[in-house]
C-alpha cells in the first residue's frame, strides 16, 4: 500500500491480495500446523511440547514431511480468497472512511476499516477453509478417516450439511474481525505515519511494518484463535463448549495456548504478506493501466 492507493483498481487489490495470501500461507504453514496441534486437546500420555520448532521436528521424525503440510492446500486456497477479499474490502472501506484533505485515516478509522473487511472475509472464505484445515490436522493424529481435503469436505457435508463447514463461525469471525482490524489497521497507521514523515517506502520498511502488525495482531487476538481451533476440531464443538473445555483443561491461561507458535508464524507472515502484496500491486497496476488505455471508448 505504499503505492498510490487511490489509483489501485479493485481487480488489482483482489489479485494482489490473493497472490500474497497464497505465498504467505505456504511459506509459513509448518508454524500454523504446530500452533493448531498445540491448541487441540492432548492425547492421554502424549503431552505436546511448547517449542514450535520441537513440535515441527517431532512430527517430521515420526510422520514425515508430508504430515507438516496436512491441510496446507485447503489453507492456501482459502488464503487466496481470504486475502483477496480482505485487501479488496479494506481498500474500498478505507477510501470511504479517509479524510479527503489529508488522504489518511485516523487510527480508530483504520481499525474500523480492518474490522469490517475481516467480517466480510470470514463470511465468504475464512470459516469453511479454517474449519477443514483444522479438521484435517486433528483427524491425522486421531481417527485418520479423511483421505484428503476433498474427501473431508464431502464427508463433513454429508454428516452435518453446510453448517458443518461453518462450525466455529462465531469464534472465527471474532478472530478475523479483531485480527484484520489490528493487522490492516496497524499497517495502515504505520504507512500513514511514514508518509507524513516522508520516510522512503522500500521492501525493508514494508516487511518491518508487516512484522510489527503481525505481533500486535497475535497478542490482541490469541484467545479467539484458541476458541476457534477447539470449535473446528474433527469432532467439532460449539463456541460455548470450546470455551468450557479450555477452562477445564488449562484455566484462563489456556486461551493463550499456542501464542509462541502463532508469533513464530505471524511475525514472518505479516512481513511476507504485505511485502508480496506491495510487489504484486506494483506489478499489476501498470499492466491494468495499459490494458485500460488500449480498450476503445
mmCIF file of N, CA and C in Angstrom, residues 57-136:
data_model
loop_
_atom_site.group_PDB
_atom_site.id
_atom_site.type_symbol
_atom_site.label_atom_id
_atom_site.label_comp_id
_atom_site.label_asym_id
_atom_site.label_seq_id
_atom_site.Cartn_x
_atom_site.Cartn_y
_atom_site.Cartn_z
ATOM 1 N N UNK A 57 9.837 -30.597 14.539
ATOM 2 C CA UNK A 57 10.865 -31.640 14.460
ATOM 3 C C UNK A 57 10.302 -33.016 14.810
ATOM 4 N N UNK A 58 9.465 -33.075 15.851
ATOM 5 C CA UNK A 58 8.876 -34.353 16.274
ATOM 6 C C UNK A 58 7.947 -34.931 15.205
ATOM 7 N N UNK A 59 7.124 -34.058 14.628
ATOM 8 C CA UNK A 59 6.206 -34.517 13.579
ATOM 9 C C UNK A 59 6.995 -34.989 12.362
ATOM 10 N N UNK A 60 8.048 -34.254 12.021
ATOM 11 C CA UNK A 60 8.877 -34.624 10.871
ATOM 12 C C UNK A 60 9.522 -36.001 11.088
ATOM 13 N N UNK A 61 10.014 -36.246 12.308
ATOM 14 C CA UNK A 61 10.686 -37.521 12.613
ATOM 15 C C UNK A 61 9.714 -38.691 12.602
ATOM 16 N N UNK A 62 8.546 -38.493 13.186
ATOM 17 C CA UNK A 62 7.601 -39.601 13.359
ATOM 18 C C UNK A 62 6.631 -39.793 12.195
ATOM 19 N N UNK A 63 6.275 -38.674 11.504
ATOM 20 C CA UNK A 63 5.240 -38.768 10.473
ATOM 21 C C UNK A 63 5.698 -38.337 9.081
ATOM 22 N N UNK A 64 6.890 -37.736 9.009
ATOM 23 C CA UNK A 64 7.409 -37.337 7.707
ATOM 24 C C UNK A 64 7.051 -35.909 7.322
ATOM 25 N N UNK A 65 7.694 -35.415 6.262
ATOM 26 C CA UNK A 65 7.498 -34.040 5.808
ATOM 27 C C UNK A 65 6.063 -33.762 5.359
ATOM 28 N N UNK A 66 5.435 -34.749 4.721
ATOM 29 C CA UNK A 66 4.075 -34.553 4.205
ATOM 30 C C UNK A 66 3.092 -34.210 5.330
ATOM 31 N N UNK A 67 3.344 -34.776 6.533
ATOM 32 C CA UNK A 67 2.440 -34.534 7.657
ATOM 33 C C UNK A 67 2.437 -33.065 8.074
ATOM 34 N N UNK A 68 3.582 -32.394 7.925
ATOM 35 C CA UNK A 68 3.677 -30.983 8.309
ATOM 36 C C UNK A 68 2.845 -30.088 7.404
ATOM 37 N N UNK A 69 2.492 -30.595 6.242
ATOM 38 C CA UNK A 69 1.699 -29.817 5.292
ATOM 39 C C UNK A 69 0.285 -30.369 5.149
ATOM 40 N N UNK A 70 -0.140 -31.161 6.139
ATOM 41 C CA UNK A 70 -1.500 -31.683 6.146
ATOM 42 C C UNK A 70 -2.473 -30.517 6.292
ATOM 43 N N UNK A 71 -3.364 -30.357 5.352
ATOM 44 C CA UNK A 71 -4.315 -29.253 5.395
ATOM 45 C C UNK A 71 -3.809 -27.980 4.745
ATOM 46 N N UNK A 72 -2.545 -28.002 4.251
ATOM 47 C CA UNK A 72 -1.964 -26.789 3.664
ATOM 48 C C UNK A 72 -2.689 -26.362 2.390
ATOM 49 N N UNK A 73 -3.039 -27.329 1.541
ATOM 50 C CA UNK A 73 -3.705 -26.971 0.285
ATOM 51 C C UNK A 73 -5.030 -26.266 0.554
ATOM 52 N N UNK A 74 -5.749 -26.747 1.577
ATOM 53 C CA UNK A 74 -7.018 -26.114 1.947
ATOM 54 C C UNK A 74 -6.783 -24.685 2.414
ATOM 55 N N UNK A 75 -5.750 -24.496 3.261
ATOM 56 C CA UNK A 75 -5.466 -23.161 3.779
ATOM 57 C C UNK A 75 -4.972 -22.241 2.672
ATOM 58 N N UNK A 76 -4.132 -22.760 1.767
ATOM 59 C CA UNK A 76 -3.589 -21.933 0.689
ATOM 60 C C UNK A 76 -4.703 -21.437 -0.232
ATOM 61 N N UNK A 77 -5.610 -22.358 -0.606
ATOM 62 C CA UNK A 77 -6.741 -21.969 -1.454
ATOM 63 C C UNK A 77 -7.617 -20.954 -0.726
ATOM 64 N N UNK A 78 -7.849 -21.234 0.552
ATOM 65 C CA UNK A 78 -8.647 -20.306 1.348
ATOM 66 C C UNK A 78 -7.977 -18.952 1.498
ATOM 67 N N UNK A 79 -6.637 -18.958 1.592
ATOM 68 C CA UNK A 79 -5.908 -17.703 1.759
ATOM 69 C C UNK A 79 -5.974 -16.839 0.511
ATOM 70 N N UNK A 80 -6.026 -17.479 -0.668
ATOM 71 C CA UNK A 80 -6.190 -16.716 -1.907
ATOM 72 C C UNK A 80 -7.495 -15.931 -1.845
ATOM 73 N N UNK A 81 -8.560 -16.631 -1.470
ATOM 74 C CA UNK A 81 -9.866 -15.969 -1.363
ATOM 75 C C UNK A 81 -9.892 -14.987 -0.197
ATOM 76 N N UNK A 82 -9.386 -15.442 0.969
ATOM 77 C CA UNK A 82 -9.433 -14.620 2.177
ATOM 78 C C UNK A 82 -8.697 -13.301 1.994
ATOM 79 N N UNK A 83 -7.450 -13.372 1.559
ATOM 80 C CA UNK A 83 -6.655 -12.152 1.469
ATOM 81 C C UNK A 83 -7.043 -11.307 0.257
ATOM 82 N N UNK A 84 -7.507 -11.948 -0.814
ATOM 83 C CA UNK A 84 -8.033 -11.178 -1.926
ATOM 84 C C UNK A 84 -9.222 -10.344 -1.484
ATOM 85 N N UNK A 85 -10.154 -10.987 -0.798
ATOM 86 C CA UNK A 85 -11.353 -10.291 -0.296
ATOM 87 C C UNK A 85 -10.972 -9.264 0.763
ATOM 88 N N UNK A 86 -10.021 -9.634 1.623
ATOM 89 C CA UNK A 86 -9.634 -8.759 2.719
ATOM 90 C C UNK A 86 -9.007 -7.456 2.207
ATOM 91 N N UNK A 87 -8.068 -7.567 1.266
ATOM 92 C CA UNK A 87 -7.434 -6.359 0.718
ATOM 93 C C UNK A 87 -8.427 -5.538 -0.106
ATOM 94 N N UNK A 88 -9.267 -6.229 -0.876
ATOM 95 C CA UNK A 88 -10.259 -5.538 -1.694
ATOM 96 C C UNK A 88 -11.231 -4.749 -0.827
ATOM 97 N N UNK A 89 -11.794 -5.417 0.181
ATOM 98 C CA UNK A 89 -12.778 -4.751 1.037
ATOM 99 C C UNK A 89 -12.125 -3.665 1.886
ATOM 100 N N UNK A 90 -10.880 -3.913 2.340
ATOM 101 C CA UNK A 90 -10.197 -2.891 3.144
ATOM 102 C C UNK A 90 -9.929 -1.637 2.315
ATOM 103 N N UNK A 91 -9.426 -1.835 1.092
ATOM 104 C CA UNK A 91 -9.156 -0.674 0.238
ATOM 105 C C UNK A 91 -10.434 0.108 -0.059
ATOM 106 N N UNK A 92 -11.550 -0.625 -0.250
ATOM 107 C CA UNK A 92 -12.830 0.033 -0.539
ATOM 108 C C UNK A 92 -13.322 0.819 0.680
ATOM 109 N N UNK A 93 -13.319 0.151 1.847
ATOM 110 C CA UNK A 93 -13.801 0.806 3.065
ATOM 111 C C UNK A 93 -12.896 1.975 3.434
ATOM 112 N N UNK A 94 -11.594 1.783 3.243
ATOM 113 C CA UNK A 94 -10.625 2.835 3.573
ATOM 114 C C UNK A 94 -10.879 4.106 2.763
ATOM 115 N N UNK A 95 -11.176 3.917 1.474
ATOM 116 C CA UNK A 95 -11.469 5.074 0.628
ATOM 117 C C UNK A 95 -12.700 5.816 1.121
ATOM 118 N N UNK A 96 -13.661 5.055 1.664
ATOM 119 C CA UNK A 96 -14.894 5.664 2.181
ATOM 120 C C UNK A 96 -14.647 6.415 3.480
ATOM 121 N N UNK A 97 -13.739 5.864 4.309
ATOM 122 C CA UNK A 97 -13.509 6.420 5.641
ATOM 123 C C UNK A 97 -12.482 7.563 5.671
ATOM 124 N N UNK A 98 -11.572 7.627 4.696
ATOM 125 C CA UNK A 98 -10.430 8.534 4.822
ATOM 126 C C UNK A 98 -10.811 10.004 4.677
ATOM 127 N N UNK A 99 -10.002 10.858 5.280
ATOM 128 C CA UNK A 99 -10.168 12.303 5.184
ATOM 129 C C UNK A 99 -9.674 12.744 3.804
ATOM 130 N N UNK A 100 -10.546 13.334 2.969
ATOM 131 C CA UNK A 100 -10.141 13.705 1.609
ATOM 132 C C UNK A 100 -9.042 14.769 1.568
ATOM 133 N N UNK A 101 -8.936 15.570 2.625
ATOM 134 C CA UNK A 101 -7.929 16.631 2.633
ATOM 135 C C UNK A 101 -6.530 16.084 2.915
ATOM 136 N N UNK A 102 -6.431 15.164 3.883
ATOM 137 C CA UNK A 102 -5.115 14.617 4.250
ATOM 138 C C UNK A 102 -4.827 13.295 3.552
ATOM 139 N N UNK A 103 -5.860 12.686 2.949
ATOM 140 C CA UNK A 103 -5.724 11.386 2.279
ATOM 141 C C UNK A 103 -5.257 10.306 3.246
ATOM 142 N N UNK A 104 -5.623 10.425 4.524
ATOM 143 C CA UNK A 104 -5.253 9.443 5.540
ATOM 144 C C UNK A 104 -6.469 9.110 6.403
ATOM 145 N N UNK A 105 -6.327 8.058 7.212
ATOM 146 C CA UNK A 105 -7.347 7.665 8.171
ATOM 147 C C UNK A 105 -6.859 7.943 9.586
ATOM 148 N N UNK A 106 -7.779 8.244 10.496
ATOM 149 C CA UNK A 106 -7.403 8.288 11.899
ATOM 150 C C UNK A 106 -7.115 6.854 12.335
ATOM 151 N N UNK A 107 -6.316 6.650 13.399
ATOM 152 C CA UNK A 107 -6.053 5.276 13.870
ATOM 153 C C UNK A 107 -7.329 4.481 14.129
ATOM 154 N N UNK A 108 -8.343 5.126 14.717
ATOM 155 C CA UNK A 108 -9.588 4.429 15.018
ATOM 156 C C UNK A 108 -10.305 4.002 13.744
ATOM 157 N N UNK A 109 -10.300 4.855 12.732
ATOM 158 C CA UNK A 109 -10.953 4.513 11.470
ATOM 159 C C UNK A 109 -10.172 3.426 10.725
ATOM 160 N N UNK A 110 -8.855 3.412 10.876
ATOM 161 C CA UNK A 110 -8.054 2.346 10.280
ATOM 162 C C UNK A 110 -8.436 0.992 10.873
ATOM 163 N N UNK A 111 -8.598 0.963 12.201
ATOM 164 C CA UNK A 111 -9.001 -0.275 12.867
ATOM 165 C C UNK A 111 -10.413 -0.667 12.454
ATOM 166 N N UNK A 112 -11.300 0.318 12.332
ATOM 167 C CA UNK A 112 -12.678 0.042 11.930
ATOM 168 C C UNK A 112 -12.763 -0.521 10.519
ATOM 169 N N UNK A 113 -11.968 0.025 9.610
ATOM 170 C CA UNK A 113 -11.948 -0.476 8.236
ATOM 171 C C UNK A 113 -11.434 -1.913 8.200
ATOM 172 N N UNK A 114 -10.406 -2.193 8.995
ATOM 173 C CA UNK A 114 -9.883 -3.553 9.068
ATOM 174 C C UNK A 114 -10.900 -4.530 9.648
ATOM 175 N N UNK A 115 -11.631 -4.105 10.663
ATOM 176 C CA UNK A 115 -12.637 -4.965 11.284
ATOM 177 C C UNK A 115 -13.733 -5.339 10.294
ATOM 178 N N UNK A 116 -14.200 -4.379 9.530
ATOM 179 C CA UNK A 116 -15.256 -4.649 8.557
ATOM 180 C C UNK A 116 -14.782 -5.614 7.472
ATOM 181 N N UNK A 117 -13.544 -5.436 6.998
ATOM 182 C CA UNK A 117 -13.029 -6.337 5.970
ATOM 183 C C UNK A 117 -12.810 -7.736 6.527
ATOM 184 N N UNK A 118 -12.479 -7.848 7.816
ATOM 185 C CA UNK A 118 -12.320 -9.161 8.446
ATOM 186 C C UNK A 118 -13.634 -9.920 8.531
ATOM 187 N N UNK A 119 -14.715 -9.231 8.835
ATOM 188 C CA UNK A 119 -16.035 -9.864 8.913
ATOM 189 C C UNK A 119 -16.459 -10.386 7.539
ATOM 190 N N UNK A 120 -16.239 -9.569 6.512
ATOM 191 C CA UNK A 120 -16.582 -9.978 5.136
ATOM 192 C C UNK A 120 -15.776 -11.220 4.742
ATOM 193 N N UNK A 121 -14.464 -11.211 5.032
ATOM 194 C CA UNK A 121 -13.605 -12.342 4.677
ATOM 195 C C UNK A 121 -13.994 -13.612 5.420
ATOM 196 N N UNK A 122 -14.377 -13.490 6.694
ATOM 197 C CA UNK A 122 -14.784 -14.662 7.473
ATOM 198 C C UNK A 122 -16.026 -15.310 6.891
ATOM 199 N N UNK A 123 -16.990 -14.495 6.488
ATOM 200 C CA UNK A 123 -18.247 -15.000 5.948
ATOM 201 C C UNK A 123 -18.049 -15.670 4.587
ATOM 202 N N UNK A 124 -17.247 -15.054 3.731
ATOM 203 C CA UNK A 124 -17.127 -15.539 2.354
ATOM 204 C C UNK A 124 -16.049 -16.602 2.154
ATOM 205 N N UNK A 125 -15.033 -16.637 3.012
ATOM 206 C CA UNK A 125 -13.924 -17.554 2.725
ATOM 207 C C UNK A 125 -13.295 -18.218 3.937
ATOM 208 N N UNK A 126 -13.076 -17.480 5.018
ATOM 209 C CA UNK A 126 -12.197 -17.977 6.078
ATOM 210 C C UNK A 126 -12.778 -19.135 6.869
ATOM 211 N N UNK A 127 -14.032 -18.998 7.329
ATOM 212 C CA UNK A 127 -14.584 -20.023 8.222
ATOM 213 C C UNK A 127 -14.570 -21.425 7.612
ATOM 214 N N UNK A 128 -15.096 -21.640 6.394
ATOM 215 C CA UNK A 128 -15.072 -23.007 5.860
ATOM 216 C C UNK A 128 -13.667 -23.554 5.615
ATOM 217 N N UNK A 129 -12.727 -22.722 5.162
ATOM 218 C CA UNK A 129 -11.377 -23.233 4.908
ATOM 219 C C UNK A 129 -10.628 -23.500 6.208
ATOM 220 N N UNK A 130 -10.815 -22.648 7.214
ATOM 221 C CA UNK A 130 -10.187 -22.894 8.516
ATOM 222 C C UNK A 130 -10.774 -24.138 9.178
ATOM 223 N N UNK A 131 -12.079 -24.321 9.023
ATOM 224 C CA UNK A 131 -12.742 -25.496 9.587
ATOM 225 C C UNK A 131 -12.145 -26.780 9.011
ATOM 226 N N UNK A 132 -11.960 -26.814 7.685
ATOM 227 C CA UNK A 132 -11.437 -28.027 7.051
ATOM 228 C C UNK A 132 -9.956 -28.218 7.339
ATOM 229 N N UNK A 133 -9.196 -27.147 7.394
ATOM 230 C CA UNK A 133 -7.769 -27.260 7.734
ATOM 231 C C UNK A 133 -7.599 -27.857 9.125
ATOM 232 N N UNK A 134 -8.357 -27.337 10.091
ATOM 233 C CA UNK A 134 -8.255 -27.807 11.467
ATOM 234 C C UNK A 134 -8.722 -29.250 11.586
ATOM 235 N N UNK A 135 -9.826 -29.575 10.904
ATOM 236 C CA UNK A 135 -10.341 -30.944 10.945
ATOM 237 C C UNK A 135 -9.335 -31.937 10.365
ATOM 238 N N UNK A 136 -8.652 -31.560 9.283
ATOM 239 C CA UNK A 136 -7.656 -32.433 8.660
ATOM 240 C C UNK A 136 -6.464 -32.669 9.593
#
